[in-house]
mmCIF file with all atom_site columns, C-alpha atoms in Angstrom:
data_model
loop_
_atom_site.group_PDB
_atom_site.id
_atom_site.type_symbol
_atom_site.label_atom_id
_atom_site.label_alt_id
_atom_site.label_comp_id
_atom_site.label_asym_id
_atom_site.label_entity_id
_atom_site.label_seq_id
_atom_site.pdbx_PDB_ins_code
_atom_site.Cartn_x
_atom_site.Cartn_y
_atom_site.Cartn_z
_atom_site.occupancy
_atom_site.B_iso_or_equiv
_atom_site.pdbx_formal_charge
_atom_site.auth_seq_id
_atom_site.auth_comp_id
_atom_site.auth_asym_id
_atom_site.auth_atom_id
_atom_site.pdbx_PDB_model_num
ATOM 1   C CA . MET A 1 1   ? -89.501 34.957 73.332  1.00 0.00 ? 1   MET A CA 1
ATOM 2   C CA . GLU A 1 2   ? -91.489 35.070 70.082  1.00 0.00 ? 2   GLU A CA 1
ATOM 3   C CA . ASN A 1 3   ? -94.385 36.822 71.827  1.00 0.00 ? 3   ASN A CA 1
ATOM 4   C CA . TRP A 1 4   ? -92.287 39.558 73.419  1.00 0.00 ? 4   TRP A CA 1
ATOM 5   C CA . GLU A 1 5   ? -93.331 43.088 72.637  1.00 0.00 ? 5   GLU A CA 1
ATOM 6   C CA . TYR A 1 6   ? -90.671 45.584 71.743  1.00 0.00 ? 6   TYR A CA 1
ATOM 7   C CA . SER A 1 7   ? -90.247 48.378 74.203  1.00 0.00 ? 7   SER A CA 1
ATOM 8   C CA . ALA A 1 8   ? -87.714 51.116 74.675  1.00 0.00 ? 8   ALA A CA 1
ATOM 9   C CA . GLY A 1 9   ? -88.589 51.212 78.385  1.00 0.00 ? 9   GLY A CA 1
ATOM 10  C CA . PHE A 1 10  ? -85.187 49.919 79.414  1.00 0.00 ? 10  PHE A CA 1
ATOM 11  C CA . MET A 1 11  ? -83.598 53.071 78.084  1.00 0.00 ? 11  MET A CA 1
ATOM 12  C CA . ALA A 1 12  ? -85.424 55.008 80.806  1.00 0.00 ? 12  ALA A CA 1
ATOM 13  C CA . GLN A 1 13  ? -83.990 52.671 83.424  1.00 0.00 ? 13  GLN A CA 1
ATOM 14  C CA . ALA A 1 14  ? -80.569 52.328 84.882  1.00 0.00 ? 14  ALA A CA 1
ATOM 15  C CA . VAL A 1 15  ? -78.850 49.093 85.777  1.00 0.00 ? 15  VAL A CA 1
ATOM 16  C CA . TRP A 1 16  ? -79.880 49.713 89.401  1.00 0.00 ? 16  TRP A CA 1
ATOM 17  C CA . PHE A 1 17  ? -77.760 46.878 90.730  1.00 0.00 ? 17  PHE A CA 1
ATOM 18  C CA . ILE A 1 18  ? -77.890 47.955 94.390  1.00 0.00 ? 18  ILE A CA 1
ATOM 19  C CA . GLU A 1 19  ? -81.652 48.534 94.200  1.00 0.00 ? 19  GLU A CA 1
ATOM 20  C CA . PHE A 1 20  ? -82.143 45.192 92.441  1.00 0.00 ? 20  PHE A CA 1
ATOM 21  C CA . LYS A 1 21  ? -80.178 43.495 95.182  1.00 0.00 ? 21  LYS A CA 1
ATOM 22  C CA . LYS A 1 22  ? -82.441 45.099 97.820  1.00 0.00 ? 22  LYS A CA 1
ATOM 23  C CA . VAL A 1 23  ? -85.561 43.858 96.017  1.00 0.00 ? 23  VAL A CA 1
ATOM 24  C CA . VAL A 1 24  ? -84.134 40.329 95.780  1.00 0.00 ? 24  VAL A CA 1
ATOM 25  C CA . GLN A 1 25  ? -83.306 40.405 99.501  1.00 0.00 ? 25  GLN A CA 1
ATOM 26  C CA . LEU A 1 26  ? -86.856 41.517 100.313 1.00 0.00 ? 26  LEU A CA 1
ATOM 27  C CA . ILE A 1 27  ? -88.296 38.720 98.192  1.00 0.00 ? 27  ILE A CA 1
ATOM 28  C CA . SER A 1 28  ? -85.992 36.240 99.907  1.00 0.00 ? 28  SER A CA 1
ATOM 29  C CA . ALA A 1 29  ? -87.142 37.539 103.288 1.00 0.00 ? 29  ALA A CA 1
ATOM 30  C CA . GLY A 1 30  ? -90.700 36.590 102.305 1.00 0.00 ? 30  GLY A CA 1
ATOM 31  C CA . LYS A 1 31  ? -92.048 40.072 101.667 1.00 0.00 ? 31  LYS A CA 1
ATOM 32  C CA . THR A 1 32  ? -95.113 40.281 99.452  1.00 0.00 ? 32  THR A CA 1
ATOM 33  C CA . ARG A 1 33  ? -95.229 42.370 96.302  1.00 0.00 ? 33  ARG A CA 1
ATOM 34  C CA . GLU A 1 34  ? -97.424 44.904 98.136  1.00 0.00 ? 34  GLU A CA 1
ATOM 35  C CA . GLU A 1 35  ? -94.969 45.148 101.052 1.00 0.00 ? 35  GLU A CA 1
ATOM 36  C CA . ILE A 1 36  ? -92.121 45.711 98.613  1.00 0.00 ? 36  ILE A CA 1
ATOM 37  C CA . ARG A 1 37  ? -94.169 48.339 96.753  1.00 0.00 ? 37  ARG A CA 1
ATOM 38  C CA . ARG A 1 38  ? -94.906 50.117 100.028 1.00 0.00 ? 38  ARG A CA 1
ATOM 39  C CA . ALA A 1 39  ? -91.200 50.124 100.966 1.00 0.00 ? 39  ALA A CA 1
ATOM 40  C CA . CYS A 1 40  ? -90.234 51.422 97.522  1.00 0.00 ? 40  CYS A CA 1
ATOM 41  C CA . VAL A 1 41  ? -92.931 54.035 97.009  1.00 0.00 ? 41  VAL A CA 1
ATOM 42  C CA . GLU A 1 42  ? -94.196 55.135 100.410 1.00 0.00 ? 42  GLU A CA 1
ATOM 43  C CA . GLU A 1 43  ? -90.950 54.759 102.347 1.00 0.00 ? 43  GLU A CA 1
ATOM 44  C CA . ASN A 1 44  ? -88.777 55.737 99.338  1.00 0.00 ? 44  ASN A CA 1
ATOM 45  C CA . LEU A 1 45  ? -86.412 52.789 99.788  1.00 0.00 ? 45  LEU A CA 1
ATOM 46  C CA . PHE A 1 46  ? -84.328 53.825 96.791  1.00 0.00 ? 46  PHE A CA 1
ATOM 47  C CA . GLY A 1 47  ? -84.192 57.556 97.468  1.00 0.00 ? 47  GLY A CA 1
ATOM 48  C CA . ALA A 1 48  ? -86.018 58.409 94.245  1.00 0.00 ? 48  ALA A CA 1
ATOM 49  C CA . PRO A 1 49  ? -86.757 62.097 93.581  1.00 0.00 ? 49  PRO A CA 1
ATOM 50  C CA . ASN A 1 50  ? -90.548 61.606 93.607  1.00 0.00 ? 50  ASN A CA 1
ATOM 51  C CA . PRO A 1 51  ? -93.219 58.929 94.166  1.00 0.00 ? 51  PRO A CA 1
ATOM 52  C CA . TYR A 1 52  ? -93.795 58.498 90.420  1.00 0.00 ? 52  TYR A CA 1
ATOM 53  C CA . ARG A 1 53  ? -90.146 57.559 89.895  1.00 0.00 ? 53  ARG A CA 1
ATOM 54  C CA . SER A 1 54  ? -90.252 55.248 92.928  1.00 0.00 ? 54  SER A CA 1
ATOM 55  C CA . GLY A 1 55  ? -93.234 53.463 91.424  1.00 0.00 ? 55  GLY A CA 1
ATOM 56  C CA . ARG A 1 56  ? -91.501 53.031 88.074  1.00 0.00 ? 56  ARG A CA 1
ATOM 57  C CA . MET A 1 57  ? -88.379 51.702 89.758  1.00 0.00 ? 57  MET A CA 1
ATOM 58  C CA . PHE A 1 58  ? -90.510 49.282 91.779  1.00 0.00 ? 58  PHE A CA 1
ATOM 59  C CA . GLY A 1 59  ? -92.169 48.016 88.593  1.00 0.00 ? 59  GLY A CA 1
ATOM 60  C CA . TYR A 1 60  ? -88.948 47.576 86.645  1.00 0.00 ? 60  TYR A CA 1
ATOM 61  C CA . LEU A 1 61  ? -87.077 45.940 89.505  1.00 0.00 ? 61  LEU A CA 1
ATOM 62  C CA . THR A 1 62  ? -89.826 43.544 90.580  1.00 0.00 ? 62  THR A CA 1
ATOM 63  C CA . ASN A 1 63  ? -90.363 42.488 86.949  1.00 0.00 ? 63  ASN A CA 1
ATOM 64  C CA . ARG A 1 64  ? -86.639 41.903 86.651  1.00 0.00 ? 64  ARG A CA 1
ATOM 65  C CA . ALA A 1 65  ? -86.589 39.890 89.881  1.00 0.00 ? 65  ALA A CA 1
ATOM 66  C CA . ALA A 1 66  ? -89.591 37.871 88.685  1.00 0.00 ? 66  ALA A CA 1
ATOM 67  C CA . ALA A 1 67  ? -87.410 36.653 85.807  1.00 0.00 ? 67  ALA A CA 1
ATOM 68  C CA . MET A 1 68  ? -85.482 34.564 88.357  1.00 0.00 ? 68  MET A CA 1
ATOM 69  C CA . ASP A 1 69  ? -86.616 31.152 89.472  1.00 0.00 ? 69  ASP A CA 1
ATOM 70  C CA . ALA A 1 70  ? -86.038 30.044 93.074  1.00 0.00 ? 70  ALA A CA 1
ATOM 71  C CA . GLU A 1 71  ? -82.698 28.428 92.241  1.00 0.00 ? 71  GLU A CA 1
ATOM 72  C CA . LEU A 1 72  ? -81.323 31.537 90.538  1.00 0.00 ? 72  LEU A CA 1
ATOM 73  C CA . LEU A 1 73  ? -82.578 33.688 93.415  1.00 0.00 ? 73  LEU A CA 1
ATOM 74  C CA . GLU A 1 74  ? -80.644 31.524 95.886  1.00 0.00 ? 74  GLU A CA 1
ATOM 75  C CA . LEU A 1 75  ? -77.562 31.614 93.681  1.00 0.00 ? 75  LEU A CA 1
ATOM 76  C CA . PHE A 1 76  ? -77.813 35.412 93.538  1.00 0.00 ? 76  PHE A CA 1
ATOM 77  C CA . LEU A 1 77  ? -78.015 35.695 97.326  1.00 0.00 ? 77  LEU A CA 1
ATOM 78  C CA . HIS A 1 78  ? -74.983 33.495 97.916  1.00 0.00 ? 78  HIS A CA 1
ATOM 79  C CA . SER A 1 79  ? -72.727 34.760 95.136  1.00 0.00 ? 79  SER A CA 1
ATOM 80  C CA . ASP A 1 80  ? -69.979 37.328 94.946  1.00 0.00 ? 80  ASP A CA 1
ATOM 81  C CA . MET A 1 81  ? -70.774 40.762 93.517  1.00 0.00 ? 81  MET A CA 1
ATOM 82  C CA . ASN A 1 82  ? -69.498 39.998 89.990  1.00 0.00 ? 82  ASN A CA 1
ATOM 83  C CA . THR A 1 83  ? -71.720 36.938 89.733  1.00 0.00 ? 83  THR A CA 1
ATOM 84  C CA . GLN A 1 84  ? -74.641 38.966 91.070  1.00 0.00 ? 84  GLN A CA 1
ATOM 85  C CA . LYS A 1 85  ? -74.040 41.563 88.363  1.00 0.00 ? 85  LYS A CA 1
ATOM 86  C CA . ILE A 1 86  ? -74.096 38.846 85.706  1.00 0.00 ? 86  ILE A CA 1
ATOM 87  C CA . ILE A 1 87  ? -77.373 37.496 87.124  1.00 0.00 ? 87  ILE A CA 1
ATOM 88  C CA . ASN A 1 88  ? -78.776 41.041 87.085  1.00 0.00 ? 88  ASN A CA 1
ATOM 89  C CA . LEU A 1 89  ? -77.739 41.296 83.430  1.00 0.00 ? 89  LEU A CA 1
ATOM 90  C CA . ILE A 1 90  ? -79.382 37.949 82.636  1.00 0.00 ? 90  ILE A CA 1
ATOM 91  C CA . CYS A 1 91  ? -82.599 39.201 84.230  1.00 0.00 ? 91  CYS A CA 1
ATOM 92  C CA . ILE A 1 92  ? -82.420 42.414 82.190  1.00 0.00 ? 92  ILE A CA 1
ATOM 93  C CA . LEU A 1 93  ? -81.885 40.423 79.014  1.00 0.00 ? 93  LEU A CA 1
ATOM 94  C CA . ASN A 1 94  ? -84.838 38.192 79.939  1.00 0.00 ? 94  ASN A CA 1
ATOM 95  C CA . THR A 1 95  ? -87.158 41.159 80.423  1.00 0.00 ? 95  THR A CA 1
ATOM 96  C CA . ASP A 1 96  ? -86.149 43.535 77.623  1.00 0.00 ? 96  ASP A CA 1
ATOM 97  C CA . ARG A 1 97  ? -86.353 42.216 74.078  1.00 0.00 ? 97  ARG A CA 1
ATOM 98  C CA . LEU A 1 98  ? -84.810 45.231 72.383  1.00 0.00 ? 98  LEU A CA 1
ATOM 99  C CA . PHE A 1 99  ? -81.738 45.223 74.600  1.00 0.00 ? 99  PHE A CA 1
ATOM 100 C CA . TYR A 1 100 ? -81.466 41.406 74.365  1.00 0.00 ? 100 TYR A CA 1
ATOM 101 C CA . GLU A 1 101 ? -81.464 41.568 70.583  1.00 0.00 ? 101 GLU A CA 1
ATOM 102 C CA . PHE A 1 102 ? -78.953 44.425 70.574  1.00 0.00 ? 102 PHE A CA 1
ATOM 103 C CA . VAL A 1 103 ? -76.564 42.360 72.723  1.00 0.00 ? 103 VAL A CA 1
ATOM 104 C CA . TYR A 1 104 ? -77.146 39.244 70.643  1.00 0.00 ? 104 TYR A CA 1
ATOM 105 C CA . GLU A 1 105 ? -76.945 40.866 67.231  1.00 0.00 ? 105 GLU A CA 1
ATOM 106 C CA . VAL A 1 106 ? -74.334 43.598 67.730  1.00 0.00 ? 106 VAL A CA 1
ATOM 107 C CA . TYR A 1 107 ? -72.226 43.158 70.854  1.00 0.00 ? 107 TYR A CA 1
ATOM 108 C CA . ARG A 1 108 ? -71.906 39.377 70.572  1.00 0.00 ? 108 ARG A CA 1
ATOM 109 C CA . GLU A 1 109 ? -70.854 39.556 66.917  1.00 0.00 ? 109 GLU A CA 1
ATOM 110 C CA . LYS A 1 110 ? -68.252 42.253 67.616  1.00 0.00 ? 110 LYS A CA 1
ATOM 111 C CA . ALA A 1 111 ? -66.749 40.319 70.502  1.00 0.00 ? 111 ALA A CA 1
ATOM 112 C CA . TYR A 1 112 ? -66.785 37.047 68.563  1.00 0.00 ? 112 TYR A CA 1
ATOM 113 C CA . LEU A 1 113 ? -64.943 38.633 65.646  1.00 0.00 ? 113 LEU A CA 1
ATOM 114 C CA . GLY A 1 114 ? -62.430 40.250 67.998  1.00 0.00 ? 114 GLY A CA 1
ATOM 115 C CA . ILE A 1 115 ? -63.462 43.765 67.032  1.00 0.00 ? 115 ILE A CA 1
ATOM 116 C CA . ASP A 1 116 ? -62.734 45.901 70.057  1.00 0.00 ? 116 ASP A CA 1
ATOM 117 C CA . THR A 1 117 ? -64.720 49.013 69.177  1.00 0.00 ? 117 THR A CA 1
ATOM 118 C CA . LEU A 1 118 ? -68.447 49.629 69.204  1.00 0.00 ? 118 LEU A CA 1
ATOM 119 C CA . SER A 1 119 ? -69.249 52.696 67.151  1.00 0.00 ? 119 SER A CA 1
ATOM 120 C CA . LEU A 1 120 ? -72.280 54.933 67.103  1.00 0.00 ? 120 LEU A CA 1
ATOM 121 C CA . GLY A 1 121 ? -72.643 53.771 63.502  1.00 0.00 ? 121 GLY A CA 1
ATOM 122 C CA . ASP A 1 122 ? -73.030 50.181 64.730  1.00 0.00 ? 122 ASP A CA 1
ATOM 123 C CA . ILE A 1 123 ? -75.797 51.305 67.060  1.00 0.00 ? 123 ILE A CA 1
ATOM 124 C CA . SER A 1 124 ? -77.500 53.418 64.394  1.00 0.00 ? 124 SER A CA 1
ATOM 125 C CA . ALA A 1 125 ? -77.329 50.580 61.869  1.00 0.00 ? 125 ALA A CA 1
ATOM 126 C CA . TYR A 1 126 ? -78.869 48.182 64.388  1.00 0.00 ? 126 TYR A CA 1
ATOM 127 C CA . PHE A 1 127 ? -81.855 50.451 65.052  1.00 0.00 ? 127 PHE A CA 1
ATOM 128 C CA . HIS A 1 128 ? -82.242 51.307 61.359  1.00 0.00 ? 128 HIS A CA 1
ATOM 129 C CA . ASN A 1 129 ? -82.292 47.615 60.428  1.00 0.00 ? 129 ASN A CA 1
ATOM 130 C CA . LYS A 1 130 ? -84.588 46.762 63.325  1.00 0.00 ? 130 LYS A CA 1
ATOM 131 C CA . ALA A 1 131 ? -87.087 49.452 62.339  1.00 0.00 ? 131 ALA A CA 1
ATOM 132 C CA . ALA A 1 132 ? -87.040 48.307 58.723  1.00 0.00 ? 132 ALA A CA 1
ATOM 133 C CA . ARG A 1 133 ? -87.797 44.716 59.777  1.00 0.00 ? 133 ARG A CA 1
ATOM 134 C CA . LEU A 1 134 ? -90.652 45.559 62.059  1.00 0.00 ? 134 LEU A CA 1
ATOM 135 C CA . ARG A 1 135 ? -93.841 46.389 60.237  1.00 0.00 ? 135 ARG A CA 1
ATOM 136 C CA . ARG A 1 136 ? -95.320 48.005 63.324  1.00 0.00 ? 136 ARG A CA 1
ATOM 137 C CA . TRP A 1 137 ? -92.525 50.555 63.579  1.00 0.00 ? 137 TRP A CA 1
ATOM 138 C CA . ALA A 1 138 ? -92.255 51.030 59.825  1.00 0.00 ? 138 ALA A CA 1
ATOM 139 C CA . ALA A 1 139 ? -96.033 51.600 59.573  1.00 0.00 ? 139 ALA A CA 1
ATOM 140 C CA . GLY A 1 140 ? -95.917 54.868 61.436  1.00 0.00 ? 140 GLY A CA 1
ATOM 141 C CA . MET A 1 141 ? -94.963 54.198 65.035  1.00 0.00 ? 141 MET A CA 1
ATOM 142 C CA . ASN A 1 142 ? -91.821 56.154 65.854  1.00 0.00 ? 142 ASN A CA 1
ATOM 143 C CA . PRO A 1 143 ? -88.923 53.736 65.919  1.00 0.00 ? 143 PRO A CA 1
ATOM 144 C CA . PRO A 1 144 ? -87.184 53.598 69.298  1.00 0.00 ? 144 PRO A CA 1
ATOM 145 C CA . SER A 1 145 ? -83.857 54.682 67.838  1.00 0.00 ? 145 SER A CA 1
ATOM 146 C CA . GLY A 1 146 ? -84.312 58.339 68.761  1.00 0.00 ? 146 GLY A CA 1
ATOM 147 C CA . GLY A 1 147 ? -84.431 57.504 72.449  1.00 0.00 ? 147 GLY A CA 1
ATOM 148 C CA . CYS A 1 148 ? -82.341 54.347 72.463  1.00 0.00 ? 148 CYS A CA 1
ATOM 149 C CA . GLU A 1 149 ? -79.332 55.078 70.295  1.00 0.00 ? 149 GLU A CA 1
ATOM 150 C CA . PRO A 1 150 ? -77.790 57.672 72.619  1.00 0.00 ? 150 PRO A CA 1
ATOM 151 C CA . ALA A 1 151 ? -78.485 55.512 75.669  1.00 0.00 ? 151 ALA A CA 1
ATOM 152 C CA . ILE A 1 152 ? -76.945 52.234 74.460  1.00 0.00 ? 152 ILE A CA 1
ATOM 153 C CA . PRO A 1 153 ? -73.248 53.233 74.869  1.00 0.00 ? 153 PRO A CA 1
ATOM 154 C CA . GLY A 1 154 ? -73.924 54.399 78.424  1.00 0.00 ? 154 GLY A CA 1
ATOM 155 C CA . HIS A 1 155 ? -75.716 51.194 79.348  1.00 0.00 ? 155 HIS A CA 1
ATOM 156 C CA . CYS A 1 156 ? -72.923 49.104 77.824  1.00 0.00 ? 156 CYS A CA 1
ATOM 157 C CA . ALA A 1 157 ? -70.289 51.105 79.715  1.00 0.00 ? 157 ALA A CA 1
ATOM 158 C CA . LYS A 1 158 ? -72.150 50.649 83.020  1.00 0.00 ? 158 LYS A CA 1
ATOM 159 C CA . ARG A 1 159 ? -72.060 46.892 82.466  1.00 0.00 ? 159 ARG A CA 1
ATOM 160 C CA . GLY A 1 160 ? -68.324 46.981 81.855  1.00 0.00 ? 160 GLY A CA 1
ATOM 161 C CA . TRP A 1 161 ? -68.659 45.933 78.204  1.00 0.00 ? 161 TRP A CA 1
ATOM 162 C CA . LEU A 1 162 ? -67.492 49.195 76.771  1.00 0.00 ? 162 LEU A CA 1
ATOM 163 C CA . GLN A 1 163 ? -64.858 51.693 77.800  1.00 0.00 ? 163 GLN A CA 1
ATOM 164 C CA . PRO A 1 164 ? -66.812 54.970 78.023  1.00 0.00 ? 164 PRO A CA 1
ATOM 165 C CA . ARG A 1 165 ? -64.469 57.395 76.289  1.00 0.00 ? 165 ARG A CA 1
ATOM 166 C CA . THR A 1 166 ? -62.830 55.156 73.686  1.00 0.00 ? 166 THR A CA 1
ATOM 167 C CA . ARG A 1 167 ? -65.889 52.965 72.996  1.00 0.00 ? 167 ARG A CA 1
ATOM 168 C CA . LYS A 1 168 ? -63.568 49.965 72.942  1.00 0.00 ? 168 LYS A CA 1
ATOM 169 C CA . ILE A 1 169 ? -65.157 46.678 73.918  1.00 0.00 ? 169 ILE A CA 1
ATOM 170 C CA . SER A 1 170 ? -63.963 45.409 77.280  1.00 0.00 ? 170 SER A CA 1
ATOM 171 C CA . GLY A 1 171 ? -63.038 41.770 77.635  1.00 0.00 ? 171 GLY A CA 1
ATOM 172 C CA . SER A 1 172 ? -62.784 39.080 75.014  1.00 0.00 ? 172 SER A CA 1
ATOM 173 C CA . PRO A 1 173 ? -65.215 36.943 73.005  1.00 0.00 ? 173 PRO A CA 1
ATOM 174 C CA . HIS A 1 174 ? -65.614 34.425 75.813  1.00 0.00 ? 174 HIS A CA 1
ATOM 175 C CA . HIS A 1 175 ? -67.448 37.156 77.742  1.00 0.00 ? 175 HIS A CA 1
ATOM 176 C CA . CYS A 1 176 ? -70.272 36.964 75.184  1.00 0.00 ? 176 CYS A CA 1
ATOM 177 C CA . TRP A 1 177 ? -72.585 34.180 76.097  1.00 0.00 ? 177 TRP A CA 1
ATOM 178 C CA . THR A 1 178 ? -74.337 31.958 73.610  1.00 0.00 ? 178 THR A CA 1
ATOM 179 C CA . PHE A 1 179 ? -78.030 32.693 73.818  1.00 0.00 ? 179 PHE A CA 1
ATOM 180 C CA . PRO A 1 180 ? -80.686 30.183 72.741  1.00 0.00 ? 180 PRO A CA 1
#
C-alpha cells in the first residue's frame, strides 16, 4: 500500500455493483480481458451513453475485479447480495487509496466513537489535512478536494453508511472493519 498513487478517479465512478457482478461472472465463465472489453465497449454491456464511458467503466471494473484472488471470486459468486456488496466495497478499498484512507481515517473513527453524523466539515477537514501532508499536492498540484468533497457523502450513502438527507451514520461501530 505504501507505493499507491493518490487518485481522485473513484469520484468519477459509481459503485456499479450490478456491472461489477457482470464482470465477475464473465471472468468466472473464463472470458479473457479482451472478450470482456469487447462486451463492455463494442456491445455496450452496461448501457453506457457512449463508447468512451464504456471503456472507462471496463477499466475501473476489471481493475476492481483483479483485486480479488480466486478464493474471493468464488466466495463472491456463491454469496448473498449483501456479502457481494461488502466484497465489492473491499475491492474498491483495495484499488483506491484516497477512498480507503477516507474510510479508515474518518468514517471508522466516527463509528468507533459512536458519533452518528458525518458532516461536510469532517470531509473538508480530511481533504485539507491530506493536502497539507502530501508534498506533491501542496507543491502546486490541485488537491483532489474540489472534486472529491462533494462526492464523498453520495458515495457513502450509496454504500449504506450514511443516511442521505440527515448525514447520520448508518449502523454501529462493528460495521467498521479493522484494516491492516
